Structure formats: C-alpha cells, structure tokens
PDB file of C-alpha atoms in Angstrom:
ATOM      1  CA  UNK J 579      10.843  -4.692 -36.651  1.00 52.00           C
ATOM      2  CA  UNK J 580      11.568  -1.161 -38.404  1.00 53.00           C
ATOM      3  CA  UNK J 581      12.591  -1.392 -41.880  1.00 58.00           C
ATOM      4  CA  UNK J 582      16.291   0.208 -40.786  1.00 59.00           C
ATOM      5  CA  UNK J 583      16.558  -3.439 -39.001  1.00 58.00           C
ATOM      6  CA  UNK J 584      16.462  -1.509 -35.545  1.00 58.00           C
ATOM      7  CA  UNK J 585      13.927  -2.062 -32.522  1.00 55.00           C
ATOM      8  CA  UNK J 586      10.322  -0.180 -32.075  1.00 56.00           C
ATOM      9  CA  UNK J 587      10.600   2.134 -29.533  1.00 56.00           C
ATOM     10  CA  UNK J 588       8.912   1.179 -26.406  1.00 51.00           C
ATOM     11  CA  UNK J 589       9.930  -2.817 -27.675  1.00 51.00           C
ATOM     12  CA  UNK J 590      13.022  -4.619 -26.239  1.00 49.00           C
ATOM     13  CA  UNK J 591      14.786  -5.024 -23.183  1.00 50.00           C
ATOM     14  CA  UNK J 592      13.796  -2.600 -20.161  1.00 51.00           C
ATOM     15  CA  UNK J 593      16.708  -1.575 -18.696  1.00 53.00           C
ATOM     16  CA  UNK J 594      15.561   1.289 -16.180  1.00 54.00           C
ATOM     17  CA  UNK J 595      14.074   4.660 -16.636  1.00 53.00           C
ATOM     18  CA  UNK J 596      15.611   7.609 -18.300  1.00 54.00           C
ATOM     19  CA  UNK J 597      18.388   9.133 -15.479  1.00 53.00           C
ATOM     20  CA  UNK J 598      17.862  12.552 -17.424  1.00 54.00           C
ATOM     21  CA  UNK J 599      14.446  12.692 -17.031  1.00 54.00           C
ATOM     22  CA  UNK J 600      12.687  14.686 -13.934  1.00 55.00           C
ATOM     23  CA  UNK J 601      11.561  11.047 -11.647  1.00 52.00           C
ATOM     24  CA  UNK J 602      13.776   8.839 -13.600  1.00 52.00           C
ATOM     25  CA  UNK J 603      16.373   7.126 -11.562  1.00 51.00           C
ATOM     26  CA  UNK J 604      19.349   8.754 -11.084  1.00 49.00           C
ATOM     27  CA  UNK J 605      17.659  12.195 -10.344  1.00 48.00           C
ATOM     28  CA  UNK J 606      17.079  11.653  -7.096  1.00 50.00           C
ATOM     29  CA  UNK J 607      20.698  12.451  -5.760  1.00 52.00           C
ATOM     30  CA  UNK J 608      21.361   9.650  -2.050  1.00 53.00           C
ATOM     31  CA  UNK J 609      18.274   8.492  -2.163  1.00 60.00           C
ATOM     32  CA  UNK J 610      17.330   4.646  -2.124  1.00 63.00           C
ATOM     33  CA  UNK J 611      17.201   3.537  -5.270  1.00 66.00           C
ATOM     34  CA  UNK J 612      14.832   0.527  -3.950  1.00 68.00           C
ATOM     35  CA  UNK J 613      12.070   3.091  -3.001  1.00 61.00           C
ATOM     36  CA  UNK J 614       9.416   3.653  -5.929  1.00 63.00           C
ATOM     37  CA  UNK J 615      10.135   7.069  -7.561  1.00 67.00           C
ATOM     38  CA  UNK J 616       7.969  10.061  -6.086  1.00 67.00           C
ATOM     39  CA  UNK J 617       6.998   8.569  -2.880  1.00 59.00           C
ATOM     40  CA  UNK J 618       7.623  10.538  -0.035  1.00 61.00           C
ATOM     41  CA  UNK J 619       5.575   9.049   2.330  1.00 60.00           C
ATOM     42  CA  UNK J 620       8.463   7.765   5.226  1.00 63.00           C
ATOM     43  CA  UNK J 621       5.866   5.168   7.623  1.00 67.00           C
ATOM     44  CA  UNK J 622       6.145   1.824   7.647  1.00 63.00           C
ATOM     45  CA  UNK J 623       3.963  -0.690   8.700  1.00 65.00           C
ATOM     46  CA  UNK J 624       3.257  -0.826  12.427  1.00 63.00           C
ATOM     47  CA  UNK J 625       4.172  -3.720  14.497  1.00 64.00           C
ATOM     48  CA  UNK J 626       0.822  -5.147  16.367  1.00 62.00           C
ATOM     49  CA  UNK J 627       2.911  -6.379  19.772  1.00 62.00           C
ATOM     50  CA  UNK J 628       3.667  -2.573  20.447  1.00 60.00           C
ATOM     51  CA  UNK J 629       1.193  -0.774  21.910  1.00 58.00           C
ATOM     52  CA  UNK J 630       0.225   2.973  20.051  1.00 59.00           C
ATOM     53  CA  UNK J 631       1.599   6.039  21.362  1.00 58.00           C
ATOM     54  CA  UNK J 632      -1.810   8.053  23.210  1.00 54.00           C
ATOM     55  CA  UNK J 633      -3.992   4.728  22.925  1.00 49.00           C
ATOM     56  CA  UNK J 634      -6.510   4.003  25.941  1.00 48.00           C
ATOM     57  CA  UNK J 635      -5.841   1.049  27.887  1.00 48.00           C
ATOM     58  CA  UNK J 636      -8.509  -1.248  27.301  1.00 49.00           C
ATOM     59  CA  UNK J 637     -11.770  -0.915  29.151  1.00 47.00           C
ATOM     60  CA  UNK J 638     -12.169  -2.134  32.555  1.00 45.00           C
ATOM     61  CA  UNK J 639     -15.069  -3.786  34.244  1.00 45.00           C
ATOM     62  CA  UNK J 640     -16.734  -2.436  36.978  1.00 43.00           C
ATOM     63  CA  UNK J 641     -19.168  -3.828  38.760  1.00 40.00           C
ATOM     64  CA  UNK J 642     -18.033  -6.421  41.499  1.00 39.00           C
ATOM     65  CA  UNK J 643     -16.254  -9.537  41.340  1.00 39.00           C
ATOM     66  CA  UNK J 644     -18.949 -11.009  38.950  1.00 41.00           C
ATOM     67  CA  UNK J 645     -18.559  -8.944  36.181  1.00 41.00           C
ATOM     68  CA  UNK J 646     -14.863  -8.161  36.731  1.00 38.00           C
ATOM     69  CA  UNK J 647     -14.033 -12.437  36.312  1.00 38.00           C
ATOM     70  CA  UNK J 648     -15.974 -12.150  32.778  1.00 42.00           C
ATOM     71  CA  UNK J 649     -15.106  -9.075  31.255  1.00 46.00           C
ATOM     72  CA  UNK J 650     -12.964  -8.154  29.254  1.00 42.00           C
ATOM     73  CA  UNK J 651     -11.945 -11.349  27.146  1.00 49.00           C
ATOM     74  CA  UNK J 652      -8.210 -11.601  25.355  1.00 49.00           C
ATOM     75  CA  UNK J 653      -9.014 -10.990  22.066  1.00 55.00           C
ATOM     76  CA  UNK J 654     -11.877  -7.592  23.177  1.00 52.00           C
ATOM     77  CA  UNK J 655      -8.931  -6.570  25.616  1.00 49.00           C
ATOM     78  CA  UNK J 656      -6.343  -6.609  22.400  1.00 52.00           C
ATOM     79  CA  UNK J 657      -9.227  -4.417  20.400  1.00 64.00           C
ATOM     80  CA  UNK J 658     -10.402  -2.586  23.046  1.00 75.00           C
ATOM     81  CA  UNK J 659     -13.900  -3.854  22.710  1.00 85.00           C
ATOM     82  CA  UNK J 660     -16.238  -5.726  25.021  1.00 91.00           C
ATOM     83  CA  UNK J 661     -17.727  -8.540  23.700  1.00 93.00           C
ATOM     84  CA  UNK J 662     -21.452  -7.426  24.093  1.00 94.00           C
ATOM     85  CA  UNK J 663     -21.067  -4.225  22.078  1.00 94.00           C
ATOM     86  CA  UNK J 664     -19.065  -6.031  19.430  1.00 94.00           C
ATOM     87  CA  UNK J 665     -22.039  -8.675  19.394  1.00 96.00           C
ATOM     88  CA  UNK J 666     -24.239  -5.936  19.230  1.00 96.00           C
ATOM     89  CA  UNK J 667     -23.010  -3.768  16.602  1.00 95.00           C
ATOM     90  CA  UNK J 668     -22.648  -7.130  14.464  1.00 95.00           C
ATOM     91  CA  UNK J 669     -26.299  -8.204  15.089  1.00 95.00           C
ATOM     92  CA  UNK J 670     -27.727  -5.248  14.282  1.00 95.00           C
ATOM     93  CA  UNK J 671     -26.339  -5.165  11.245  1.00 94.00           C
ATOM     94  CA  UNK J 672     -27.237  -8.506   9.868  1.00 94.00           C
ATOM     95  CA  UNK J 673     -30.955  -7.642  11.624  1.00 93.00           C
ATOM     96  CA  UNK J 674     -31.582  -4.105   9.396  1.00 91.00           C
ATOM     97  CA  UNK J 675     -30.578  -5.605   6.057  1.00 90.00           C
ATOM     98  CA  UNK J 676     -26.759  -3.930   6.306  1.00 91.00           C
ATOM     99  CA  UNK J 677     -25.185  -7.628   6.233  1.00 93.00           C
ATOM    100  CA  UNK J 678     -26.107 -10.825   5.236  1.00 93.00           C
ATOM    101  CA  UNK J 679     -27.008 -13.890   8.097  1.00 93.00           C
ATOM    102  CA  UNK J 680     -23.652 -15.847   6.838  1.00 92.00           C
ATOM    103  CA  UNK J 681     -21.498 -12.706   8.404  1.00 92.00           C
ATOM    104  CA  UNK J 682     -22.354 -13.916  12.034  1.00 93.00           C
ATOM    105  CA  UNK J 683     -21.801 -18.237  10.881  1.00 90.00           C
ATOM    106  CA  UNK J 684     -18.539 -18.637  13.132  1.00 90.00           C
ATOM    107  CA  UNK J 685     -19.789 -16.323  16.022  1.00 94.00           C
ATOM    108  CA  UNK J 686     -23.263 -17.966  16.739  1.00 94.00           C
ATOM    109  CA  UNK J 687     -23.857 -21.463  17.824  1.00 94.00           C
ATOM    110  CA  UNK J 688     -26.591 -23.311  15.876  1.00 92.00           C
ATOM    111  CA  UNK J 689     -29.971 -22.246  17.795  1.00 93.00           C
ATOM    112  CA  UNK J 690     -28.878 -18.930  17.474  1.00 93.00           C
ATOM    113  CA  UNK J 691     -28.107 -18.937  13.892  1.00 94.00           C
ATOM    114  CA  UNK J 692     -31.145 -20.676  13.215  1.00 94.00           C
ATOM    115  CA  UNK J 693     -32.903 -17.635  15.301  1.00 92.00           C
ATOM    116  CA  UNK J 694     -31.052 -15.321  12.869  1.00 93.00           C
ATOM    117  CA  UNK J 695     -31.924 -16.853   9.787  1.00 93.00           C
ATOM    118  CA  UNK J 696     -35.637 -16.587  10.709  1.00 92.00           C
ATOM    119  CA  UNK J 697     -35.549 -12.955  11.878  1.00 90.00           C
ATOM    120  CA  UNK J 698     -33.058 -10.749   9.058  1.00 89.00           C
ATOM    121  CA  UNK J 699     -35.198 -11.722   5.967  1.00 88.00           C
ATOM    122  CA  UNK J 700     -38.005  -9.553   8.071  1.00 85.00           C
ATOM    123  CA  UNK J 701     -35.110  -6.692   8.763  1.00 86.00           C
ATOM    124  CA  UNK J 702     -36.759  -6.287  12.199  1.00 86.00           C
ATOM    125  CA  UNK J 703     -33.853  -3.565  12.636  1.00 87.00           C
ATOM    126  CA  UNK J 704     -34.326  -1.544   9.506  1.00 85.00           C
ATOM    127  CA  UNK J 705     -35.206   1.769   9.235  1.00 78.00           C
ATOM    128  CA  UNK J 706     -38.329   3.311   8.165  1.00 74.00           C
ATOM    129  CA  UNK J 707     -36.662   6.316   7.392  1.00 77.00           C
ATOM    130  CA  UNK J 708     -33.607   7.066   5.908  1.00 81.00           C
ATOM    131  CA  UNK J 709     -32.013   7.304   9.511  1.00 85.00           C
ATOM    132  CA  UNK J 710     -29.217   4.398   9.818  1.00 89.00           C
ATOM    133  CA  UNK J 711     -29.906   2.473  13.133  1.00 92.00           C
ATOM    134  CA  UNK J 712     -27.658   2.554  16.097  1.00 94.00           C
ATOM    135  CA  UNK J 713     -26.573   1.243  18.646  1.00 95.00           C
ATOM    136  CA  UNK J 714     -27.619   3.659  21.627  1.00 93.00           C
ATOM    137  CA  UNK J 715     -27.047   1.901  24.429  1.00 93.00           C
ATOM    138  CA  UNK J 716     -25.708  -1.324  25.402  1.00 95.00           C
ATOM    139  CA  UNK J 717     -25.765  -3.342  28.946  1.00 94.00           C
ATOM    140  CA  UNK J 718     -25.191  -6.556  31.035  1.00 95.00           C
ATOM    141  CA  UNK J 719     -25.114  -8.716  33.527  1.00 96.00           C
ATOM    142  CA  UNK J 720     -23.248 -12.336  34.406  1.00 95.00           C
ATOM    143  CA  UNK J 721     -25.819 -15.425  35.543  1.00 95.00           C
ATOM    144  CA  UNK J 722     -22.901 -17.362  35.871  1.00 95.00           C
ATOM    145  CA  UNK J 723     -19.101 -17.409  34.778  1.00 94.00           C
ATOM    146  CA  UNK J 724     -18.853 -18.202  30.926  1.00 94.00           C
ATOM    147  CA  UNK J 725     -22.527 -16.269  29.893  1.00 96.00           C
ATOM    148  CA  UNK J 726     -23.170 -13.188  29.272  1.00 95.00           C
ATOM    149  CA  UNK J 727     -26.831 -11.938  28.811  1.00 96.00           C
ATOM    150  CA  UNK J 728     -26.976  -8.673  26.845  1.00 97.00           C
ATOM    151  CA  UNK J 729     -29.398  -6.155  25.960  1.00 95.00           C
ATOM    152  CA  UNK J 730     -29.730  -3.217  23.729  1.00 96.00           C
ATOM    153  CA  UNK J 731     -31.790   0.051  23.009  1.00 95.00           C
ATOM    154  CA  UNK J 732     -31.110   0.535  18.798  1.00 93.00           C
ATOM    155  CA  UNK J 733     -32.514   3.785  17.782  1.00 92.00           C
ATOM    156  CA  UNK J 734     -33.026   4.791  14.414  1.00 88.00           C
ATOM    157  CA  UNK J 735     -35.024   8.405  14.835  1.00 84.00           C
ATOM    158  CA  UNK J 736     -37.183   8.840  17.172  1.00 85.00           C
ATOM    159  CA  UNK J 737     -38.154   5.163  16.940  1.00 87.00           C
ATOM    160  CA  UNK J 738     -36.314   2.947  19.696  1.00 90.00           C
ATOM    161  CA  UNK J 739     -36.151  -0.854  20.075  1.00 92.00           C
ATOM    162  CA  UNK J 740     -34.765  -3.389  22.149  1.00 94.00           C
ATOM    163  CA  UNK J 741     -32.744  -6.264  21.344  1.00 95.00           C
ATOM    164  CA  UNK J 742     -31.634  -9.182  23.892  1.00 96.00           C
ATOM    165  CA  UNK J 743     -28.899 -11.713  23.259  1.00 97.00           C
ATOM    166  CA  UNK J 744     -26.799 -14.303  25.200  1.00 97.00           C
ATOM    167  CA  UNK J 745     -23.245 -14.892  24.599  1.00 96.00           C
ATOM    168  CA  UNK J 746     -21.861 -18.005  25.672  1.00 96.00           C
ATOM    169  CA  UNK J 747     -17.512 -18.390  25.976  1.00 95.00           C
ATOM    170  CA  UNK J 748     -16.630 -21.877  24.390  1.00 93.00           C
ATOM    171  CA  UNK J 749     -14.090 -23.844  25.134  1.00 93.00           C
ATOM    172  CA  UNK J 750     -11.501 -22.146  23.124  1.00 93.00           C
ATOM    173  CA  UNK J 751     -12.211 -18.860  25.297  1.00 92.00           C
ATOM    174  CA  UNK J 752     -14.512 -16.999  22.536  1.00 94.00           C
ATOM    175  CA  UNK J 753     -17.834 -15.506  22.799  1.00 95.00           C
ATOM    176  CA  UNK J 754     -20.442 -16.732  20.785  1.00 96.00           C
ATOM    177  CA  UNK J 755     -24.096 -15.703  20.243  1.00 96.00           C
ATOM    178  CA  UNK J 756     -26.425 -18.317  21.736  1.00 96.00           C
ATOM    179  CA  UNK J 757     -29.765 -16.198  21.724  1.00 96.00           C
ATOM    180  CA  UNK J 758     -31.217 -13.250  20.069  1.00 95.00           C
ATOM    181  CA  UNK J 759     -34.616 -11.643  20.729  1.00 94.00           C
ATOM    182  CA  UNK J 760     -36.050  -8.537  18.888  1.00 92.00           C
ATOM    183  CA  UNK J 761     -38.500  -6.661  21.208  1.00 86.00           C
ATOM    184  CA  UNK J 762     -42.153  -5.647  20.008  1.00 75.00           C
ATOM    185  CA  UNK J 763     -42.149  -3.181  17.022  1.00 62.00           C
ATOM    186  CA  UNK J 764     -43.851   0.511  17.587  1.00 54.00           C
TER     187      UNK J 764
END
C-alpha cells in the first residue's frame, strides 16, 4: 500500500481496459465486445462432415475388380490418401533416421515391428548427401482381398532404392504393416 492509504497502480481489482484508450473496449463502436481486441481475422473453425469448396474427390482405383474391392479404405478415402503411399511415406521416414521406430507401434503388427526395429538403427534410407529422400514412386497389387503388397522406388539424388512392404486390413478395417524389405544398397 502507498503511504496516501490508496492502491499501487497496476494492483487491485481489474475491471476492463481503458474505453479512452486506442484498443481499449469501448473504442470499437458495434462491435462484439466478446471478440479479443484487434483481431480482424472473421474464419471460424471448419466443420470436418462438409466437404471443402474446390477439393478433389478422393482417388479412385483403377485396375479391375481386384484392386477396385481393396482400394480406397474409409479412413484414406476421408484423407484422400491410399493406404500404400501413406505406409510409404511413414516408413521411409522411420527408415532414414527422420522418425523414431515407436512412430509406426499402432500401424505394424509384431513381425513387422520387430523387422523395423532391426533395420532404422542402420538408417538404410538415409541420405549420403544432404538430399532428403523421397518417395518417387509408389505401386501395387492385391494377392487376395484384405493384403496389399507394396513397393517403392525412394530416391535421394541420383541414388535410388527400393523398398517392399505388405499391408494387411485387420479386423477393425485398418491397414497395418505386416512386412518391410529394404532392397540392396548401391
């Protein structure tokens, strides 16, 4: 307390900003008073059920009956992703050293995880250069309803390798990684 037995300034009860003050409340004349001051921005959150104005329907198979029963799952039709590119982006990332092996635990079944955890300390995937590995190219093919058996060229440079995995669709209608193979290094 002062010594005049009044309040610090900046001490006490809050009881709004200044109305005379440029961005205080009160000097914004019909505007909501529940909006923060200075924001102008006007969007709101977007509701996921309705579809984006200009988005691409989801992909569509092609291919024959075969590949048209598999592809595209619910949730990769909802993102607009098919499962083996999403697999593959994912993979390649644990396998250069970009993510750690625990980032694919609910997507893999055990075999497979135990594949991963023996190939990414190598970072089979990682660059010799300073060139960030893609994803150039990514195929497949159905054996049967359910599986999916995937394969895909990474390049980073001018180097180029090939990576094979099998996706399996449990019970509960996901994909998960069953195998993963890293072809020959240069």
């Amino acid at each position: 307390m002062a010594t005049d037995g009044t309040r610090p300034a900046g001490r006490g009860r809050q009881t709004g900003a200044d109305p005379t003050r440029p961005g205080g409340r009160g000097s914004r004349a019909g505007t909501d008073p529940t909006r923060p001051g200075g924001r102008h921005d006007q969007r709101r959150p977007r509701d996921p059920r309705v579809p984006r104005q200009g988005t691409p329907p989801a992909p569509v198979a092609v291919g024959g009956p075969a590949r048209s029963a598999v592809l595209p799952s619910t949730g990769a039709a909802v993102r607009g992703v098919r499962p083996h590119d999403w697999f593959a982006e994912r993979l390649l990332a644990v396998l250069s050293g970009q993510r750690p092996v625990h980032w694919m635990l609910g997507h893999t079944v055990a075999p497979a995880y135990d594949q991963l955890i023996d190939l990414a300390p190598g970072a089979p995937l990682r660059p010799a250069s300073r060139v960030r590995p893609r994803v150039s190219r990514c195929d497949w093919r159905a054996p049967v309803p359910g599986v999916l058996e995937a394969f895909a060229r990474i390049a980073a440079g001018d180097r180029v390798t090939a990576m094979a995995f099998r996706l399996e669709r449990g019970p509960d209608h996901r994909w998960r990684c069953a195998a993963v193979e890293i072809g020959p290094r240069p």
